[in-house]
Coordinates of C-alpha atoms and ligand atoms in Angstrom, one line a residue:
M40 CA -14.4 35.8 11.2
K41 CA -15.7 38.8 13.0
A42 CA -13.6 41.5 14.6
L43 CA -14.7 40.8 18.1
E44 CA -15.4 36.9 17.7
G45 CA -14.8 35.0 20.9
V46 CA -15.7 38.2 23.1
K47 CA -18.4 37.6 25.5
V48 CA -20.5 40.6 26.7
L49 CA -22.8 40.6 29.8
D50 CA -25.3 43.0 28.7
F51 CA -27.0 44.4 31.5
T52 CA -28.5 47.5 29.5
H53 CA -32.0 48.9 29.0
V54 CA -33.7 51.7 27.2
Q55 CA -31.4 53.4 24.5
S56 CA -27.9 54.5 25.4
G57 CA -26.5 51.1 26.7
P58 CA -28.4 48.9 24.1
T59 CA -26.9 51.1 21.4
C60 CA -23.4 50.4 22.7
T61 CA -24.1 46.4 23.1
Q62 CA -25.8 46.5 19.7
L63 CA -22.4 47.7 18.1
L64 CA -20.3 45.2 19.9
A65 CA -22.7 42.4 18.6
W66 CA -22.4 43.7 15.0
F67 CA -18.6 43.5 15.4
G68 CA -19.0 39.9 16.3
A69 CA -19.2 39.9 20.2
D70 CA -21.5 37.2 21.8
V71 CA -23.9 39.7 23.8
I72 CA -25.9 38.1 26.4
K73 CA -28.7 40.6 27.5
V74 CA -29.9 40.1 31.0
E75 CA -33.5 41.0 31.6
R76 CA -35.9 41.0 34.6
P77 CA -38.2 37.6 34.1
G78 CA -41.4 38.5 32.7
V79 CA -40.8 42.1 32.5
G80 CA -37.6 42.8 30.5
D81 CA -36.3 45.7 29.1
A82 CA -39.0 48.4 29.6
T83 CA -38.8 49.4 25.9
R84 CA -40.1 46.0 24.8
K85 CA -43.5 47.6 25.6
Q86 CA -43.1 51.2 25.0
L87 CA -44.4 53.0 21.8
V88 CA -46.1 49.7 20.8
D89 CA -47.3 49.6 17.3
V90 CA -48.2 46.0 16.8
P91 CA -50.2 44.8 19.9
G92 CA -48.4 41.7 21.6
A93 CA -45.3 42.2 19.8
D94 CA -42.0 43.7 20.8
S95 CA -41.9 47.5 19.9
L96 CA -39.7 48.9 17.2
Y97 CA -38.2 50.9 20.2
F98 CA -36.8 47.8 21.4
T99 CA -36.2 45.5 18.2
M100 CA -34.2 48.4 16.7
L101 CA -31.7 48.7 19.4
N102 CA -31.2 45.3 20.2
H103 CA -30.1 43.2 17.1
N104 CA -27.9 40.2 17.2
K105 CA -28.1 39.8 20.9
R106 CA -29.3 36.6 23.1
S107 CA -31.8 37.3 25.8
I108 CA -31.7 35.6 29.3
E109 CA -34.4 36.0 31.8
L110 CA -32.7 36.5 35.3
N111 CA -33.7 37.8 38.5
S112 CA -30.6 39.4 39.7
K113 CA -32.0 40.0 43.3
N114 CA -32.6 36.4 44.3
E115 CA -30.0 33.7 45.6
T116 CA -30.1 31.7 42.6
G117 CA -30.0 34.6 40.3
K118 CA -27.2 35.9 42.0
E119 CA -25.4 32.6 41.6
I120 CA -26.0 32.7 37.8
L121 CA -25.0 36.3 37.4
T122 CA -21.7 35.5 39.2
K123 CA -21.1 32.8 36.7
L124 CA -21.8 35.1 33.8
I125 CA -19.3 37.7 35.3
E126 CA -16.7 34.8 35.5
T127 CA -17.3 34.1 32.1
C128 CA -17.7 37.3 30.2
D129 CA -15.0 39.8 29.1
I130 CA -17.2 42.8 29.4
L131 CA -19.9 43.8 31.7
V132 CA -22.0 46.7 30.2
E133 CA -24.7 48.6 32.2
N134 CA -26.7 51.9 32.3
F135 CA -28.7 51.2 35.6
A136 CA -29.5 54.2 37.7
P137 CA -26.6 55.1 40.0
G138 CA -26.0 52.7 42.8
A139 CA -28.2 50.0 41.3
L140 CA -25.5 47.4 40.8
D141 CA -24.1 48.0 44.4
R142 CA -27.6 47.6 45.7
M143 CA -27.9 44.1 43.8
G144 CA -24.3 43.2 45.6
F145 CA -22.2 43.7 42.7
S146 CA -20.0 46.6 43.5
W147 CA -17.0 47.1 41.1
E148 CA -14.8 45.7 43.8
R149 CA -17.0 42.6 44.0
I150 CA -16.9 42.2 40.2
Q151 CA -13.2 42.6 40.1
E152 CA -12.8 39.8 42.8
I153 CA -15.0 37.5 40.7
N154 CA -13.1 38.2 37.5
P155 CA -10.1 40.5 37.5
R156 CA -9.9 40.6 33.6
I157 CA -13.3 41.9 33.2
I158 CA -14.2 45.2 31.7
M159 CA -16.9 47.0 33.4
A160 CA -18.6 49.8 31.3
S161 CA -21.2 52.0 32.6
V162 CA -23.3 54.8 31.1
K163 CA -24.5 57.4 33.9
G164 CA -26.2 60.8 33.3
F165 CA -23.5 62.6 35.0
G166 CA -19.9 62.0 36.2
P167 CA -18.7 62.2 39.7
G168 CA -19.8 65.5 41.5
K169 CA -23.0 67.0 42.7
Y170 CA -25.3 65.4 40.1
E171 CA -24.0 62.0 40.0
D172 CA -27.0 60.5 41.8
C173 CA -29.5 61.8 39.3
K174 CA -31.3 59.5 36.9
V175 CA -31.1 60.9 33.4
Y176 CA -32.7 60.7 30.1
E177 CA -31.8 62.1 26.5
N178 CA -33.1 65.7 26.7
V179 CA -31.8 66.2 30.2
A180 CA -28.3 65.4 28.9
Q181 CA -28.9 67.6 25.7
C182 CA -29.8 70.4 27.9
A183 CA -26.8 70.0 30.6
G184 CA -24.3 69.2 27.8
G185 CA -24.5 72.7 25.9
A186 CA -26.5 71.3 23.2
A187 CA -30.0 72.9 23.8
S188 CA -28.3 76.3 24.5
T189 CA -26.9 76.5 21.3
T190 CA -29.6 75.0 19.1
G191 CA -32.5 77.0 17.7
F192 CA -33.0 80.6 16.7
R193 CA -31.7 83.6 18.5
D194 CA -35.1 85.0 19.1
G195 CA -36.7 81.5 20.2
P196 CA -36.2 79.3 23.3
P197 CA -33.6 76.6 23.7
L198 CA -34.3 73.6 21.3
V199 CA -33.4 69.9 21.7
T200 CA -32.3 68.1 18.5
G201 CA -33.9 65.1 16.8
A202 CA -30.5 63.1 16.9
Q203 CA -30.3 61.3 20.2
I204 CA -26.9 62.6 21.0
G205 CA -27.4 62.0 24.7
D206 CA -28.4 58.3 24.5
S207 CA -27.0 56.8 21.2
G208 CA -24.1 59.5 21.2
T209 CA -23.0 58.2 24.5
G210 CA -23.3 54.7 23.6
L211 CA -20.9 55.4 20.8
H212 CA -18.4 57.0 23.4
L213 CA -18.9 54.0 25.6
C214 CA -18.3 51.4 22.9
L215 CA -14.9 53.1 22.0
G216 CA -14.0 53.0 25.6
I217 CA -14.6 49.5 26.0
V218 CA -12.7 48.2 22.8
T219 CA -9.8 50.5 24.0
A220 CA -9.8 48.9 27.4
L221 CA -10.0 45.7 25.6
Y222 CA -6.9 46.3 23.5
Q223 CA -5.1 47.5 26.8
R224 CA -6.0 44.2 28.5
E225 CA -4.4 42.5 25.9
K226 CA -1.1 43.9 27.3
S227 CA -1.7 44.3 30.9
G228 CA -3.8 41.2 31.5
R229 CA -6.3 43.5 33.6
G230 CA -9.8 44.8 33.1
Q231 CA -10.7 48.3 34.0
K232 CA -13.7 50.5 34.7
V233 CA -15.1 52.5 31.7
L234 CA -17.4 55.5 32.4
A235 CA -19.2 57.4 29.8
P236 CA -21.4 60.1 31.5
M237 CA -24.1 61.5 29.0
Q238 CA -23.3 65.0 30.1
D239 CA -19.9 64.5 29.0
G240 CA -20.6 62.9 25.7
V241 CA -22.9 65.7 24.7
I242 CA -20.1 68.3 25.9
N243 CA -17.8 66.5 23.7
L244 CA -20.1 66.8 20.6
C245 CA -20.6 70.5 21.4
R246 CA -16.9 71.1 21.4
V247 CA -16.9 73.8 18.6
K248 CA -19.6 75.8 20.7
L249 CA -17.1 75.8 23.6
R250 CA -14.4 76.9 21.2
D251 CA -16.7 79.9 20.2
Q252 CA -17.3 80.7 23.8
Q253 CA -13.7 81.5 24.4
R254 CA -13.3 83.4 20.9
L255 CA -16.2 85.3 22.1
E256 CA -14.2 86.6 24.9
V257 CA -11.8 88.3 22.6
G258 CA -14.5 89.7 20.1
P259 CA -17.6 89.2 18.2
L260 CA -18.3 85.8 16.4
K261 CA -17.9 87.3 12.6
E262 CA -19.2 84.2 10.9
Y263 CA -22.5 84.1 12.9
S264 CA -25.4 85.8 11.0
Q265 CA -26.1 88.1 13.8
F266 CA -22.6 89.8 13.4
G267 CA -23.7 90.9 9.9
E268 CA -27.3 91.9 11.2
G269 CA -25.4 94.3 13.8
V270 CA -27.1 92.4 16.8
E271 CA -24.7 92.5 19.8
F272 CA -23.5 89.4 21.3
G273 CA -24.0 88.4 24.9
D274 CA -21.7 86.7 27.3
A275 CA -22.3 83.1 26.1
T276 CA -22.2 81.4 22.6
P277 CA -25.7 82.2 21.1
R278 CA -28.2 80.1 19.3
A279 CA -27.2 80.6 15.5
G280 CA -30.3 79.1 13.7
N281 CA -28.9 77.3 10.6
D282 CA -25.7 79.0 10.5
S283 CA -23.1 76.7 9.5
G284 CA -20.8 76.8 12.6
G285 CA -17.6 76.6 10.7
G286 CA -15.7 79.3 8.7
Q287 CA -17.7 78.9 5.6
P288 CA -21.2 80.6 5.8
G289 CA -24.2 78.2 5.2
R290 CA -27.9 78.2 5.5
I291 CA -31.0 76.3 4.8
L292 CA -32.9 77.7 2.0
K293 CA -36.2 77.0 0.5
C294 CA -36.7 74.8 -2.9
K295 CA -39.4 74.2 -5.3
G296 CA -42.4 72.9 -3.4
W297 CA -41.7 74.3 0.0
E298 CA -45.2 75.7 0.4
T299 CA -46.6 72.2 0.8
D300 CA -43.6 69.9 1.6
P301 CA -42.1 70.5 4.9
N302 CA -38.6 69.2 3.6
A303 CA -38.4 70.9 0.5
Y304 CA -35.2 72.7 1.5
T305 CA -31.4 72.6 0.9
Y306 CA -28.6 73.2 3.0
F307 CA -26.2 75.6 0.9
I308 CA -22.7 76.5 1.8
T309 CA -21.1 79.6 0.1
Q310 CA -17.6 78.1 0.3
A311 CA -15.0 80.8 -0.5
A312 CA -13.2 78.4 -3.0
V313 CA -16.3 78.2 -5.0
W314 CA -17.5 81.7 -4.7
E315 CA -17.2 82.5 -8.5
K316 CA -19.1 79.4 -9.6
I317 CA -21.9 80.3 -7.0
C318 CA -22.3 83.7 -8.6
D319 CA -22.5 82.2 -12.1
V320 CA -25.3 79.7 -10.9
I321 CA -27.4 82.4 -9.4
D322 CA -26.7 84.7 -12.4
E323 CA -24.8 87.4 -10.3
P324 CA -21.7 87.3 -12.2
E325 CA -20.6 91.0 -11.0
W326 CA -20.5 89.7 -7.6
K327 CA -17.3 88.0 -8.4
T328 CA -15.4 91.3 -8.4
K329 CA -17.8 93.7 -7.0
D330 CA -16.4 95.8 -4.0
G331 CA -17.8 94.4 -0.6
Y332 CA -18.5 91.0 -2.4
A333 CA -15.4 89.7 -3.8
T334 CA -13.6 88.4 -0.5
P335 CA -15.1 86.4 2.4
G336 CA -14.7 89.0 5.0
D337 CA -16.5 91.8 3.1
R338 CA -19.4 89.4 2.5
L339 CA -19.9 88.9 6.2
D340 CA -22.5 91.9 6.5
K341 CA -24.2 91.1 3.3
L342 CA -25.1 87.4 4.2
N343 CA -28.8 88.0 4.4
E344 CA -28.8 89.6 0.9
I345 CA -26.6 86.9 -0.6
F346 CA -28.6 84.0 0.9
G347 CA -31.8 85.8 0.0
R348 CA -30.5 85.8 -3.8
I349 CA -29.5 82.3 -3.6
E350 CA -32.8 81.3 -2.2
E351 CA -34.6 82.9 -5.1
W352 CA -32.6 80.5 -7.2
T353 CA -33.1 77.4 -5.1
M354 CA -36.8 78.2 -4.9
T355 CA -37.0 77.4 -8.9
K356 CA -35.4 73.9 -8.3
T357 CA -36.1 70.9 -6.4
K358 CA -33.7 70.0 -3.6
F359 CA -32.3 67.2 -5.6
E360 CA -32.0 69.6 -8.8
V361 CA -29.9 71.8 -6.5
M362 CA -27.8 68.9 -5.9
D363 CA -27.5 67.9 -9.5
I364 CA -26.3 71.3 -10.5
C365 CA -24.1 72.2 -7.6
N366 CA -22.4 68.9 -7.1
P367 CA -20.4 68.9 -10.3
L368 CA -19.2 72.5 -9.6
N369 CA -17.9 71.4 -6.0
I370 CA -20.5 73.7 -4.3
P371 CA -21.4 72.0 -1.2
V372 CA -25.1 71.6 -0.9
G373 CA -27.3 68.7 0.7
P374 CA -31.1 68.1 0.5
I375 CA -33.1 68.0 3.8
L376 CA -34.1 64.3 3.5
S377 CA -37.1 63.3 5.4
T378 CA -37.2 60.0 7.4
K379 CA -39.5 58.6 4.8
E380 CA -36.9 59.4 1.8
I381 CA -34.2 58.0 4.0
I382 CA -36.1 54.6 4.5
E383 CA -36.7 54.4 1.0
D384 CA -33.2 55.4 -0.2
E385 CA -31.8 52.7 -2.5
G386 CA -28.2 53.7 -1.9
L387 CA -28.5 53.5 1.8
R388 CA -30.2 50.0 1.2
A389 CA -27.2 48.9 -1.0
T390 CA -24.8 49.7 1.7
G391 CA -26.8 48.0 4.4
T392 CA -27.3 51.2 6.4
I393 CA -31.0 50.7 6.0
V394 CA -32.0 47.0 6.2
D395 CA -35.2 45.0 6.4
V396 CA -35.6 42.3 9.0
D397 CA -38.2 39.5 9.5
H398 CA -39.4 39.1 13.3
P399 CA -41.6 36.3 14.3
E400 CA -44.2 38.5 16.2
R401 CA -44.4 41.7 14.3
G402 CA -43.2 40.4 10.8
R403 CA -41.1 42.4 8.5
Y404 CA -39.8 45.7 9.7
T405 CA -37.1 48.3 8.5
T406 CA -34.0 49.2 10.8
V407 CA -30.9 51.2 10.6
G408 CA -28.0 48.7 10.1
C409 CA -24.4 49.4 11.3
P410 CA -23.2 52.6 10.4
I411 CA -19.7 51.7 10.7
K412 CA -18.1 49.6 7.9
L413 CA -15.2 47.2 8.5
S414 CA -14.0 45.7 5.4
D415 CA -12.9 42.5 7.1
S416 CA -15.8 42.1 9.5
P417 CA -19.2 42.3 7.6
V418 CA -22.2 42.8 9.5
D419 CA -25.4 40.7 9.2
V420 CA -28.1 42.2 10.9
E421 CA -30.3 39.6 12.8
R422 CA -33.5 40.2 14.7
S423 CA -33.6 41.2 18.3
P424 CA -34.2 38.2 20.7
L425 CA -37.7 37.6 22.3
L426 CA -37.6 37.9 26.1
G427 CA -35.8 34.9 27.6
E428 CA -35.3 33.2 24.1
H429 CA -32.0 32.0 24.9
T430 CA -32.4 31.4 28.7
V431 CA -32.0 27.7 28.6
E432 CA -29.2 27.7 25.9
I433 CA -27.2 30.2 27.8
L434 CA -27.5 28.3 31.1
Q435 CA -26.3 25.0 29.2
Q436 CA -23.9 26.1 26.6
V437 CA -22.4 29.2 28.2
L438 CA -22.5 28.4 32.0
G439 CA -22.5 24.5 31.7
Y440 CA -25.5 23.8 33.8
A441 CA -26.9 20.3 33.2
G442 CA -29.0 17.7 34.7
E443 CA -30.3 18.0 38.2
D444 CA -28.5 21.3 38.5
L445 CA -30.1 23.0 35.4
E446 CA -33.5 21.7 36.8
R447 CA -32.7 23.3 40.2
V448 CA -31.8 26.7 38.6
I449 CA -35.0 26.5 36.3
G450 CA -37.3 25.6 39.4
S451 CA -35.9 28.3 41.4
G452 CA -37.8 31.0 39.8
A453 CA -34.7 33.1 38.9
V454 CA -35.1 32.5 35.3
G455 CA -38.6 33.2 34.5
E456 CA -41.6 31.2 34.2
P457 CA -40.6 27.5 34.3
K458 CA -43.6 26.8 31.8
R459 CA -42.2 29.4 29.3
V460 CA -38.5 28.0 29.9
A461 CA -39.7 24.2 29.3
A462 CA -41.4 25.3 26.1
E463 CA -38.0 26.3 24.6
Ligands
COA93 N1 -33.4 41.6 38.1 C1 -33.7 42.2 39.2 N2 -33.8 43.6 39.4 C2 -33.6 44.3 38.2 C3 -33.0 43.7 37.0 C4 -33.1 42.2 37.1 N3 -32.6 41.4 35.9 N4 -32.9 44.6 36.1 C5 -32.9 45.7 36.8 N5 -33.4 45.7 37.9 C6 -33.6 46.6 39.0 C7 -32.5 47.3 39.4 O1 -31.4 46.8 40.2 C8 -33.1 48.7 40.1 O2 -33.5 48.4 41.4 P1 -33.2 49.4 42.6 O3 -33.7 50.6 42.2 O4 -33.9 48.6 43.7 O5 -31.8 49.3 42.6 C9 -34.7 48.6 39.0 O6 -34.7 47.6 38.6 C10 -34.7 49.8 38.3 O7 -33.5 50.1 37.5 P2 -33.2 51.8 37.1 O8 -32.0 51.9 36.5 O9 -33.5 52.5 38.3 O10 -34.4 52.0 36.2 P3 -35.5 53.3 36.1 O11 -36.4 52.8 35.1 O12 -36.0 53.7 37.4 O13 -34.7 54.4 35.6 C11 -33.1 55.5 33.9 C12 -34.3 54.5 34.1 C13 -32.7 55.3 32.4 C14 -33.6 56.8 34.2 C15 -31.8 54.9 34.7 O14 -31.6 53.6 34.5 C16 -30.5 55.9 34.4 O15 -30.4 57.0 35.0 N6 -29.7 55.2 34.0 C17 -28.3 55.7 33.7 C18 -28.5 57.0 32.6 C19 -29.0 56.3 31.3 O16 -28.4 55.4 30.7 N7 -29.8 57.1 30.9 C20 -30.4 57.0 29.5 C21 -31.2 55.7 29.3 S1 -31.4 55.7 27.5

């Protein structure tokens, strides 16, 4: 049995933010029915194509364990089918541009009329206010949510991060909103609207930077490297390079091979509790008791010197040797793993976080499995559906179309090319 077994999701999502959310729901056991425009489908199917004629990795890696129905939600028969889907499903998830659902004739009011128990969950770029009508992609959200302003080095421009905190991050927020609303429905019997704006999701993930903004109003941020370097603070939380961001100073340091390997680095945290062990490892035992070095506060204006000395040591070791030496001593370090190393990591494969999946069009590919592990609801990662692969199955099994009625619907052009459907 899976945690969300029996829960039906009308998945009206596309690109990344919404699909991340519905993929999680599918992995937790929900029946996720992805509604796609006939002949076209989710635009990502044909974006960043690596195998000609096959669905792209962009699509396949975000749409596992779902079923696909082709449906033109703008023609009359399409609207009829969509209405039946809304009647049948527990959750509708969408991330269209603002107003798109209303333009289709399915406002929240209309959706509630059709099914008062349904939960309607949306990702939008911005919440209510002056930007609510904007179309938004990942990097726009990172910029508007405080991430870009606080990422990068002090003397460089704002930077966006590789982690898709605007898209996948908001998908996670939305997913939590959905299961919470589902839990409330158990008691109230009513559905509700769940909104996760991307800007808000990024702001939530930048919470500590907004903490620092307010600390800045009462004095300099002493744990930031720029404090030790004597550089004055401006009126907003600055970019802090690879500073750890918490109370324990940390930096990214070069390791053996850094001259040729762009990922031969380690993160190294000089946690106060293990200061003495760090001194021993880098062969500076006198720093344990030396004036100006013995306490964390005293060390703040010497971080460049201290990390410089630690780096002299890390440069004599590979990033994995640093890990092997520091881990038993409880010194927090972490190798900078490349995407190649992550994909090849046996430990991640053993836990199902990295998995291989077979696909009829593109063959075997590697993907990221479910990052959340439920002991009573294991996840089997199944390939993403082909466009319209389950159209007839859904019309018959989920919506109960049969005989002439099924013929009528198929012949209407609302569910894709009749030839394609007939071939099923
Ligand atoms: N049948 C008929 N029409 C369909 C359809 C279907 N099955 N599925 C989608 N459409 C229509 C929509 O109704 C819309 O029509 P309209 O403009 O006449 O109302 C049209 O397709 C395009 O949808 P839209 O969402 O505007 O797509 P886009 O490619 O122009 O914009 C985004 C893409 C991501 C910018 C936009 O959807 C958006 O801002 N979404 C919210 C924020 C978000 O999730 N961003 C991150 C994406 S990872």
